[in-house]
PDB file of C-alpha atoms in Angstrom:
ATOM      1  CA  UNK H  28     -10.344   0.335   0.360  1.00 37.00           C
ATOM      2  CA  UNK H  29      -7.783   3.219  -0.776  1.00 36.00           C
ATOM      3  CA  UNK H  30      -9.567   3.661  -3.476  1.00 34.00           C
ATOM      4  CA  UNK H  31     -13.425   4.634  -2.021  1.00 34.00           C
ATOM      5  CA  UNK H  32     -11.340   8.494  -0.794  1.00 34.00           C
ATOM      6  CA  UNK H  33     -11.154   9.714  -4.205  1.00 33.00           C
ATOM      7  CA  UNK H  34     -14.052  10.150  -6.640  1.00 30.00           C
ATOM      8  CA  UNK H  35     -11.697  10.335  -9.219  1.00 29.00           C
ATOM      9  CA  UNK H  36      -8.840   8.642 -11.028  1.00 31.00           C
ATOM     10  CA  UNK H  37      -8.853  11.356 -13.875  1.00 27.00           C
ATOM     11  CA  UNK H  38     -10.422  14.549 -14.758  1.00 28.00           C
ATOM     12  CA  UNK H  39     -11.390  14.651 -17.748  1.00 27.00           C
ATOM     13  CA  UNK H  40     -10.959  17.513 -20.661  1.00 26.00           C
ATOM     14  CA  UNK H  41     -13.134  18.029 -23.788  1.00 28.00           C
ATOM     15  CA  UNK H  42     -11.196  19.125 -26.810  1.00 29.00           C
ATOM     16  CA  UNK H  43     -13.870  20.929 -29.077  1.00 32.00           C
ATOM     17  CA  UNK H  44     -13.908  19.553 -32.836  1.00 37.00           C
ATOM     18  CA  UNK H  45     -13.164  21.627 -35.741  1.00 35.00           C
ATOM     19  CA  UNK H  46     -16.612  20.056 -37.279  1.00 37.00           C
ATOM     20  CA  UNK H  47     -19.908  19.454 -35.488  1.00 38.00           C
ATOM     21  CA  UNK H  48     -19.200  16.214 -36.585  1.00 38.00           C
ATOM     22  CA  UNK H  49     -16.057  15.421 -34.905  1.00 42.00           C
ATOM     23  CA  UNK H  50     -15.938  13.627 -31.732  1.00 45.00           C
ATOM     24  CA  UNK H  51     -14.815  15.261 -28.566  1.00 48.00           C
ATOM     25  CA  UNK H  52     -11.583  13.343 -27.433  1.00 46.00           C
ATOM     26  CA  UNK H  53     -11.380  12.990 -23.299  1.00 47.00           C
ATOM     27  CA  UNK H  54      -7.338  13.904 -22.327  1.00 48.00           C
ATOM     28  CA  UNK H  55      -6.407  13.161 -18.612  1.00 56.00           C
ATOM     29  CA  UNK H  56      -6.078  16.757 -16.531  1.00 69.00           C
ATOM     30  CA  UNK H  57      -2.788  17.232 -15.141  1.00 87.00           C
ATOM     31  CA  UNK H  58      -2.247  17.376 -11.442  1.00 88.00           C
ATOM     32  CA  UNK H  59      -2.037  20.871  -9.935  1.00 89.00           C
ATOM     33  CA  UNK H  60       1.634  22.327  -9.429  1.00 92.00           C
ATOM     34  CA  UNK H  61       3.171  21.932  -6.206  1.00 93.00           C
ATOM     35  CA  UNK H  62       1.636  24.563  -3.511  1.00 95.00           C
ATOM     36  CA  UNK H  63       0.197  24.431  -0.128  1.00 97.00           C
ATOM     37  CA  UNK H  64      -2.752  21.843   0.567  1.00 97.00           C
ATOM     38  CA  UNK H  65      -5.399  21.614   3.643  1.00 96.00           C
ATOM     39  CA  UNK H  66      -3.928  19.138   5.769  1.00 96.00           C
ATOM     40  CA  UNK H  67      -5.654  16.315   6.292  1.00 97.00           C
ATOM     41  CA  UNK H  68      -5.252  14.328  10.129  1.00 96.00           C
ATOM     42  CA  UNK H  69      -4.333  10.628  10.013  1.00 94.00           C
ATOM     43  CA  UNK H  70      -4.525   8.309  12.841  1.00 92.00           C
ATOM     44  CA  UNK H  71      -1.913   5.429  12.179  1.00 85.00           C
ATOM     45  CA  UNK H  72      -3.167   2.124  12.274  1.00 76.00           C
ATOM     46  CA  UNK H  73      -2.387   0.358  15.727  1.00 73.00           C
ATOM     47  CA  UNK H  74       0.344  -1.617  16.617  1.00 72.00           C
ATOM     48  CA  UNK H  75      -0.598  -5.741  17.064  1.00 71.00           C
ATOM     49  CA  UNK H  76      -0.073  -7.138  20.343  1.00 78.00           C
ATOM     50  CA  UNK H  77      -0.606 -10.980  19.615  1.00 88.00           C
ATOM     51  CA  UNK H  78       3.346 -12.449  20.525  1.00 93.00           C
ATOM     52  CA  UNK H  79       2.162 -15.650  19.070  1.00 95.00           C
ATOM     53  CA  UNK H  80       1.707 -13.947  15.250  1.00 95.00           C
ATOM     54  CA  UNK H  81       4.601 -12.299  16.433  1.00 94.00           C
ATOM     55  CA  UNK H  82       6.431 -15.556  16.324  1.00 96.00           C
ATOM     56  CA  UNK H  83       5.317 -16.901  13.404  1.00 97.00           C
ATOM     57  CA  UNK H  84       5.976 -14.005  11.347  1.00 96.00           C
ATOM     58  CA  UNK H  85       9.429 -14.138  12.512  1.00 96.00           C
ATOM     59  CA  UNK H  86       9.279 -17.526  11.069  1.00 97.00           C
ATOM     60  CA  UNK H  87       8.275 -16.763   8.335  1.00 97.00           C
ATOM     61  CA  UNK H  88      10.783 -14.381   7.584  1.00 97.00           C
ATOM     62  CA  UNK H  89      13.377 -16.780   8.359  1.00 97.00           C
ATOM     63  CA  UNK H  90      11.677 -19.238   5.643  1.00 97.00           C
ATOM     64  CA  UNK H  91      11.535 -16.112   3.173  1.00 97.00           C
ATOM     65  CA  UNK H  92      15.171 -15.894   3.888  1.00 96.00           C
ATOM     66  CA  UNK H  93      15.782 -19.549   2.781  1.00 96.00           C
ATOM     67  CA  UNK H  94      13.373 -19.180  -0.425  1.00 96.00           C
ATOM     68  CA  UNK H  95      12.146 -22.540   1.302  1.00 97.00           C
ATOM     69  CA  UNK H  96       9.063 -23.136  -0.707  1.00 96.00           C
ATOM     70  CA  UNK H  97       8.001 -26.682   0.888  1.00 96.00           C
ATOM     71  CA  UNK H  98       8.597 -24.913   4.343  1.00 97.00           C
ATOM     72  CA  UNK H  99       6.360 -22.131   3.080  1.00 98.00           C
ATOM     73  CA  UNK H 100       3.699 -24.333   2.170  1.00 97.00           C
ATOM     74  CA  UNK H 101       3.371 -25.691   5.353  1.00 97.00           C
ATOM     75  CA  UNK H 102       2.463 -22.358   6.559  1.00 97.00           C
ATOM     76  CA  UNK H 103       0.122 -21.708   4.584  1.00 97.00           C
ATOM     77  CA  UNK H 104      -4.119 -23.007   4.720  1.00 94.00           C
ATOM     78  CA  UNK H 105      -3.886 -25.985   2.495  1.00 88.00           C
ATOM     79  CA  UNK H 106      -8.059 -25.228   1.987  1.00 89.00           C
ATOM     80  CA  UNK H 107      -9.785 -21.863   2.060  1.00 92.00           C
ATOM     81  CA  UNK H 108      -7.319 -19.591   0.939  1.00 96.00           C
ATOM     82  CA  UNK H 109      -8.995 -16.747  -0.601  1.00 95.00           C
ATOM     83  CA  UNK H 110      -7.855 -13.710  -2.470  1.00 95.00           C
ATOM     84  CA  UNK H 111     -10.233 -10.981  -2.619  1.00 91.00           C
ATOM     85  CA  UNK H 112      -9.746  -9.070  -5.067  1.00 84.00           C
ATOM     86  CA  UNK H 113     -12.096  -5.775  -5.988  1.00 75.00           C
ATOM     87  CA  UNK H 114     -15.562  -8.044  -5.411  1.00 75.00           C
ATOM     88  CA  UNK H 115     -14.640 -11.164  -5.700  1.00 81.00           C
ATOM     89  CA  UNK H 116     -12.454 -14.208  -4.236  1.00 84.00           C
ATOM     90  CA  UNK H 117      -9.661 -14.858  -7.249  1.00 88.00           C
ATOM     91  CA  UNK H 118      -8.088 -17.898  -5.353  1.00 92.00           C
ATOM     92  CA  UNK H 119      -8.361 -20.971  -7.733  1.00 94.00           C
ATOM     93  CA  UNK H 120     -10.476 -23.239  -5.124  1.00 92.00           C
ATOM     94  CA  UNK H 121      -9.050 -26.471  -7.562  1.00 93.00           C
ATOM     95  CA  UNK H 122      -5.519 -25.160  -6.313  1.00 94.00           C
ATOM     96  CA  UNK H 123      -3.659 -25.623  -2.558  1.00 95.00           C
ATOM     97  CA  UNK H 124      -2.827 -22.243  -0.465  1.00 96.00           C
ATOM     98  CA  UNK H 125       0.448 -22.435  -1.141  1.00 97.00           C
ATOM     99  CA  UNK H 126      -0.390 -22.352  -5.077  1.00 96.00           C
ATOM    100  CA  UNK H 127      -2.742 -19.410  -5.208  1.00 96.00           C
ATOM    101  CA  UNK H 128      -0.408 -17.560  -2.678  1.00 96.00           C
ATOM    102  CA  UNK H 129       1.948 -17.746  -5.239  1.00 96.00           C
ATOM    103  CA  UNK H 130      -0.047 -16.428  -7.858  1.00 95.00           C
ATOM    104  CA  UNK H 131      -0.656 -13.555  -5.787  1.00 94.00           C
ATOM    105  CA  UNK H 132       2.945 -12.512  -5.073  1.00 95.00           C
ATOM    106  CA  UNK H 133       4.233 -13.746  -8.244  1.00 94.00           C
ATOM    107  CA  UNK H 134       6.701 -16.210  -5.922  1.00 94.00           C
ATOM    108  CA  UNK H 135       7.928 -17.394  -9.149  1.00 92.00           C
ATOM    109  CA  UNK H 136       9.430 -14.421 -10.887  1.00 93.00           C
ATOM    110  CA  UNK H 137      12.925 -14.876 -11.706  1.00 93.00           C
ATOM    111  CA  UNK H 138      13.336 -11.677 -10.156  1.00 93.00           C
ATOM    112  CA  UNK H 139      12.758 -12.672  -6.996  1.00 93.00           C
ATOM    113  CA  UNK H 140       9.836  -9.417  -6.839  1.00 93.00           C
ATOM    114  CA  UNK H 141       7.513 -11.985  -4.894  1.00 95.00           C
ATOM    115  CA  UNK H 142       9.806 -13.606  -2.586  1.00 96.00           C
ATOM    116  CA  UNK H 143      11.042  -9.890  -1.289  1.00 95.00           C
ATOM    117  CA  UNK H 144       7.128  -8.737  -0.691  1.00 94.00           C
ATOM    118  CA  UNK H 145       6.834 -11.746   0.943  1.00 96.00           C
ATOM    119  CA  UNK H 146       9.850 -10.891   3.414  1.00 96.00           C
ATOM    120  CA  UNK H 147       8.187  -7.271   3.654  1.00 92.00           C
ATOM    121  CA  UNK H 148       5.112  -8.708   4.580  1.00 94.00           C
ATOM    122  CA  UNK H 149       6.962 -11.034   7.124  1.00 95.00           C
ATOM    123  CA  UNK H 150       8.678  -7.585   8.977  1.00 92.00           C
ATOM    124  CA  UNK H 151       5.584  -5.586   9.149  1.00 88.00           C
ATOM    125  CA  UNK H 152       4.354  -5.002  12.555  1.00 86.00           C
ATOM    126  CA  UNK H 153       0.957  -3.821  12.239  1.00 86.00           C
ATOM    127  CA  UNK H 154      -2.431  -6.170  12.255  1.00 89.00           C
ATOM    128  CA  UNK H 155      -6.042  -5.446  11.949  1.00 88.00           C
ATOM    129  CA  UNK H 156      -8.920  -7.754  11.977  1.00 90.00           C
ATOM    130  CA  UNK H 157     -11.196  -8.263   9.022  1.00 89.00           C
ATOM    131  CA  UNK H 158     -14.735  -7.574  10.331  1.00 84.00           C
ATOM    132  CA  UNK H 159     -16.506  -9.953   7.248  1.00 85.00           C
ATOM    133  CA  UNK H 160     -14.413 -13.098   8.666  1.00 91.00           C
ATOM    134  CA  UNK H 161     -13.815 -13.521  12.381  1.00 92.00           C
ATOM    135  CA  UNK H 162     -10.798 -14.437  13.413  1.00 93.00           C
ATOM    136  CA  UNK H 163      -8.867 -13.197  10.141  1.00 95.00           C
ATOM    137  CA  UNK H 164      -6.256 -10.151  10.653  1.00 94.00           C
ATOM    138  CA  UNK H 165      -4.537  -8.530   7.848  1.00 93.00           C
ATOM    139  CA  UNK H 166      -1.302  -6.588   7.524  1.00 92.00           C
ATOM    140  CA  UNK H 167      -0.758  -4.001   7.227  1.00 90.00           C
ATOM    141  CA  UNK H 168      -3.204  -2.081   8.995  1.00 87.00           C
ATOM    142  CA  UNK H 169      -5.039   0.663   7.733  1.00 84.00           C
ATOM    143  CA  UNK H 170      -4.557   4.085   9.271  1.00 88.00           C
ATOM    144  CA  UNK H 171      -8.212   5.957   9.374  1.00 90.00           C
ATOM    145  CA  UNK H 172      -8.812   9.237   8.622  1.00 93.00           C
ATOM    146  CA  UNK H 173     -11.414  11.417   7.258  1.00 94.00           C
ATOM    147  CA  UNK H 174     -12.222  10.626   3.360  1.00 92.00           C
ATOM    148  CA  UNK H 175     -14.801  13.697   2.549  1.00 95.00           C
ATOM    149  CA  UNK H 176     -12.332  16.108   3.573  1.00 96.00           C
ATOM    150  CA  UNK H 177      -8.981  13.552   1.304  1.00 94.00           C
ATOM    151  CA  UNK H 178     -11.598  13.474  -1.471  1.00 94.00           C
ATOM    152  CA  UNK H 179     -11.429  17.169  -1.672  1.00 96.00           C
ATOM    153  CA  UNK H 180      -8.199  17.878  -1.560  1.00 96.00           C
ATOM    154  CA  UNK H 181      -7.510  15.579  -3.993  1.00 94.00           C
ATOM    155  CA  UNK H 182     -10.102  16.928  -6.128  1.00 94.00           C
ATOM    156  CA  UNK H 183      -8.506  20.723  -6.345  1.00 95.00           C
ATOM    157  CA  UNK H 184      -4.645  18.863  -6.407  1.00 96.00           C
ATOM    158  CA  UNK H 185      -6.292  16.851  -9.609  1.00 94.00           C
ATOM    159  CA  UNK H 186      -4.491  14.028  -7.839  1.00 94.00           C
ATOM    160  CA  UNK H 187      -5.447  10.012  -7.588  1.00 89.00           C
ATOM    161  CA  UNK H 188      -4.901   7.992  -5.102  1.00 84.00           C
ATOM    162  CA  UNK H 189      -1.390   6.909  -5.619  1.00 83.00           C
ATOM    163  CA  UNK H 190      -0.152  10.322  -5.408  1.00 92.00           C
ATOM    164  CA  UNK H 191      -0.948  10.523  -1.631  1.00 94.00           C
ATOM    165  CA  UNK H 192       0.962   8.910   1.508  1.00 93.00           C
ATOM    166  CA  UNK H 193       1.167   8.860   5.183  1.00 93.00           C
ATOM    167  CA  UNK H 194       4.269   9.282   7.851  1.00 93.00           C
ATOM    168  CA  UNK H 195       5.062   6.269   9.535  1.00 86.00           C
ATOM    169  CA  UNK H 196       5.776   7.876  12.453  1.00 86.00           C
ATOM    170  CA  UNK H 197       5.863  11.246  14.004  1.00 86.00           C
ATOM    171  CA  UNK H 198       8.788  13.751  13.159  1.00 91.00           C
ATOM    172  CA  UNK H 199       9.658  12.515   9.545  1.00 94.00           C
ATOM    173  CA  UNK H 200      12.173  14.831   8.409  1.00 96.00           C
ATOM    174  CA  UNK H 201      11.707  16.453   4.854  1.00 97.00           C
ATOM    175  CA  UNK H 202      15.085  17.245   2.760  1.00 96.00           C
ATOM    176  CA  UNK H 203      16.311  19.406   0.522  1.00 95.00           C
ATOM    177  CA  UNK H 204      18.134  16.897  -1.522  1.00 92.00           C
ATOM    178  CA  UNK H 205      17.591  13.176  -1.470  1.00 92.00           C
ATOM    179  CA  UNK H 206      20.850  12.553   0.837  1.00 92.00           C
ATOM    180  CA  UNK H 207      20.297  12.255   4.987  1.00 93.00           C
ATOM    181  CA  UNK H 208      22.711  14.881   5.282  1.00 95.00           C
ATOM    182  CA  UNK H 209      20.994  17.353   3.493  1.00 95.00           C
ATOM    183  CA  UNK H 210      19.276  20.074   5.145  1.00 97.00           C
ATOM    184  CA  UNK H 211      15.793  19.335   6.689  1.00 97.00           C
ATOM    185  CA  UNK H 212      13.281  21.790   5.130  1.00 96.00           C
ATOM    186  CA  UNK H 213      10.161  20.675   7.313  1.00 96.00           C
ATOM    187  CA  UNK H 214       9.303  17.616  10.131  1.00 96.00           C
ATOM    188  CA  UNK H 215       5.678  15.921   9.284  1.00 95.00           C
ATOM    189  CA  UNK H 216       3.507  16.063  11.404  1.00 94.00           C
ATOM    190  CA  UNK H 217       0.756  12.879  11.007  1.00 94.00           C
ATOM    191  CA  UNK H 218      -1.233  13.930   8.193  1.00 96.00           C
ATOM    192  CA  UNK H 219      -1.488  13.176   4.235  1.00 96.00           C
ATOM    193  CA  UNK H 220       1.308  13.715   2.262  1.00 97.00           C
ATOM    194  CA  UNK H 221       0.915  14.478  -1.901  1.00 96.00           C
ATOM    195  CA  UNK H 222       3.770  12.092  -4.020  1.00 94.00           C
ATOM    196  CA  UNK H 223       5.468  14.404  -6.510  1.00 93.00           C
ATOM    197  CA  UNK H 224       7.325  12.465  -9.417  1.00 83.00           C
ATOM    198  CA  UNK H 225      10.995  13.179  -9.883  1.00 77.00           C
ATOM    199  CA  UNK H 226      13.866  11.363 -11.585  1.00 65.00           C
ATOM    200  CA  UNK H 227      15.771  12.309  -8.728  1.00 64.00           C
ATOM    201  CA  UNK H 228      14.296  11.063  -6.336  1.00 61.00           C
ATOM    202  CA  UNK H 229      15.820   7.541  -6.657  1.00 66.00           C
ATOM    203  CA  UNK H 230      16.595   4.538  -4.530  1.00 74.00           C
ATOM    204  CA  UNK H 231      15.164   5.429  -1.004  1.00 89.00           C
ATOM    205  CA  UNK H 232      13.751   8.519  -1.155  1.00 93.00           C
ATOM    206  CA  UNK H 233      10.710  10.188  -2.954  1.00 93.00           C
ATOM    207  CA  UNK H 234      10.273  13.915  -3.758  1.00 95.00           C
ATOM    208  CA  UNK H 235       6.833  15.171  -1.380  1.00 96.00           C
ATOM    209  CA  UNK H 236       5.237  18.326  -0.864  1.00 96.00           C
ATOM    210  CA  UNK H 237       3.732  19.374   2.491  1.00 97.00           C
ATOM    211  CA  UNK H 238       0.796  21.229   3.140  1.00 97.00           C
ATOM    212  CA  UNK H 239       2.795  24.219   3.635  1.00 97.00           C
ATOM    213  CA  UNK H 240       3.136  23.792   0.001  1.00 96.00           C
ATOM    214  CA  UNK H 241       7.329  23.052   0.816  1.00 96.00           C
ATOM    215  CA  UNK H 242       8.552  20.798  -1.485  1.00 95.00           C
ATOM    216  CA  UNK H 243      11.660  17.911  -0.440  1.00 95.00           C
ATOM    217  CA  UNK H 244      12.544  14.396  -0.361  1.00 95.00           C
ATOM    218  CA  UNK H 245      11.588  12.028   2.340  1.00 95.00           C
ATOM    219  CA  UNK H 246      13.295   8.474   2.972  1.00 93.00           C
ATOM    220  CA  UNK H 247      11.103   5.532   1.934  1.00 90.00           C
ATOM    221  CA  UNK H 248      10.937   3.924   4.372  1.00 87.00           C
ATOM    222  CA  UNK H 249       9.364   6.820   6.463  1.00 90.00           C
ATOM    223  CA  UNK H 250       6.246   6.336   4.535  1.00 91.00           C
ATOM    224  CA  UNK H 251       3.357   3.971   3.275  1.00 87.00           C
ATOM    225  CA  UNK H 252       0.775   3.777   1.482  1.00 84.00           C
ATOM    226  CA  UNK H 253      -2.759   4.131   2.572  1.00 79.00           C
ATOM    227  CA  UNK H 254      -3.968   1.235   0.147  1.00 75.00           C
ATOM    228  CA  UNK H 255      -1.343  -1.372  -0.204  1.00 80.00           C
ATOM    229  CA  UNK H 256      -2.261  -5.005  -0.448  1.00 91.00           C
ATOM    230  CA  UNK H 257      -2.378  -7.028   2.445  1.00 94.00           C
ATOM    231  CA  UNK H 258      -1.456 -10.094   3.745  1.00 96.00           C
ATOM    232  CA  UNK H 259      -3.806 -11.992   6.043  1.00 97.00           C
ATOM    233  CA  UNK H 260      -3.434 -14.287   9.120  1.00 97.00           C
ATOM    234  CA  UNK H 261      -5.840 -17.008  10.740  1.00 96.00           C
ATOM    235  CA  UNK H 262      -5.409 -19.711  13.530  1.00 95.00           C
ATOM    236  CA  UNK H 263      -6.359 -23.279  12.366  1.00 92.00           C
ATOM    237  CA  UNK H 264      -7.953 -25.556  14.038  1.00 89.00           C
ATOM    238  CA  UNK H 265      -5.448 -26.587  16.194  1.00 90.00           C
ATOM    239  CA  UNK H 266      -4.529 -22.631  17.297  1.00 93.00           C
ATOM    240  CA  UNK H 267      -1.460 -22.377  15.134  1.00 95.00           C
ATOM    241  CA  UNK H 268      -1.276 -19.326  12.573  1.00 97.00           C
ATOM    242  CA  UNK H 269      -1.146 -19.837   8.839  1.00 98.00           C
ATOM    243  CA  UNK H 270      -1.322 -17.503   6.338  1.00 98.00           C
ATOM    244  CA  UNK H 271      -4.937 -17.438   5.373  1.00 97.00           C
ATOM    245  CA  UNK H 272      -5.396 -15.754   2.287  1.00 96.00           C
ATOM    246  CA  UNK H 273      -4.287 -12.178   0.161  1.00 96.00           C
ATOM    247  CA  UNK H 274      -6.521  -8.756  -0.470  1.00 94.00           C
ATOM    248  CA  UNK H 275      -5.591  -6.727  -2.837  1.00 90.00           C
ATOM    249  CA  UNK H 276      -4.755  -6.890  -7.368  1.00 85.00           C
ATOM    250  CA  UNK H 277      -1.378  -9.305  -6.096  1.00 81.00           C
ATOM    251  CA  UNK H 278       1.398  -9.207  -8.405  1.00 74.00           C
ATOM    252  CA  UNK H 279       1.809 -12.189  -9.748  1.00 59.00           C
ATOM    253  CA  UNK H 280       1.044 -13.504 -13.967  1.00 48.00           C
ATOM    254  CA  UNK H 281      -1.628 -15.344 -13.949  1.00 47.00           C
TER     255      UNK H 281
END
């Protein structure tokens, strides 16, 4: 998924030993400091036009509302959930859908962590199908875009994957402060955008630099992630939707 764009997680430096003896110790490289970038295009995913998944995902976020679990359940595959995660399917096949959905989003953390993915989930608009299993779609989509050219530039960044993001939509404003009515420093246009951590940068915004190299703080909820999880849909057998099974590490304790 995400994660096949970037060769590498770390770079790795050798220290030299004072010895021959000694044993080279491998430290993680630190990202490059903010600067300009080569911009690379992203075409976001497409919009869903199914109203029926519409419907129930409206539903569903009416049930997530509710933290109705036995009204979850019901829309959820009782048999065949799966939960593919890295190369295999994690879902306990000795456990009901509604059970290994829950250890996916961690439904039961006092928290309430799962319960609110779950009602992100629900509000997400975008759908694509899962070519390995016909009639399976998953949200959200993923937006395409070309990974030789990301793996590069996150090569000379010394960036991994969770350092990079994408605009939601076209004309996301960059600010100078993390505040809407601070001055707007650059619009994005629909390309990557590098992550840049900074304490803040808290509650809904997140400090970015563009590839102009301009450096500001975008609204959260103007951006996404190129490899979140996903939830995925399927009709049973008698053409109603359920939620069919999970991709991605989850977030539940098993």
């Amino acid at each position: 998924m995400y994660a096949r764009f970037v060769a590498i997680a770390f770079a790795l430096l050798l220290v030299a030993g004072a010895a021959s003896a000694q044993q080279q110790v491998p430290l993680p490289m630190q990202p490059a400091p903010p600067g300009p970038y080569k911009a690379v295009t992203v075409t976001l995913p497409p919009r869903q036009t199914d109203a029926s998944l519409d419907a129930f995902r409206k539903e569903l976020g009416d049930i997530v509302k509710k933290k109705d679990r036995g009204a979850l359940a019901a829309k959820v595959l009782s048999k065949g959930f799966f939960w593919q995660r890295e190369d295999s399917n994690d879902a306990d096949a000795n456990k009901s859908g509604i059970d290994n959905l829950a250890a996916a989003l961690g439904l039961d953390a006092p928290d309430g962590s799962g319960w609110e993915a779950l009602a992100n989930y629900a509000a997400e608009p975008s759908a694509t199908p899962m070519p390995e299993m016909k009639g399976v779609v998953c949200s959200p989509a993923v937006p395409s875009f070309n990974e030789e050219e990301m793996d590069k530039v996150a090569q000379s960044t010394r960036t991994d994957p969770a350092d990079w993001v994408y605009p939601t939509g076209g004309g996301i404003e960059v600010r100078a402060k993390p505040d809407a009515n601070a001055p707007v420093v650059e619009k994005l246009g629909s390309v990557m955008i590098r992550l840049l951590v900074d304490e803040n940068a808290q509650g809904d915004w997140v400090k970015v630099v563009t590839p102009a190299g301009k450096t500001g703080y975008v609204a959260v909820d103007g951006i996404a992630p190129v490899g979140s999880d996903q939830l995925c849909y399927q009709k049973d057998a008698g053409g109603s939707w359920k939620i069919a099974g999970y991709v991605g590490a989850g977030t539940g304790q098993e």
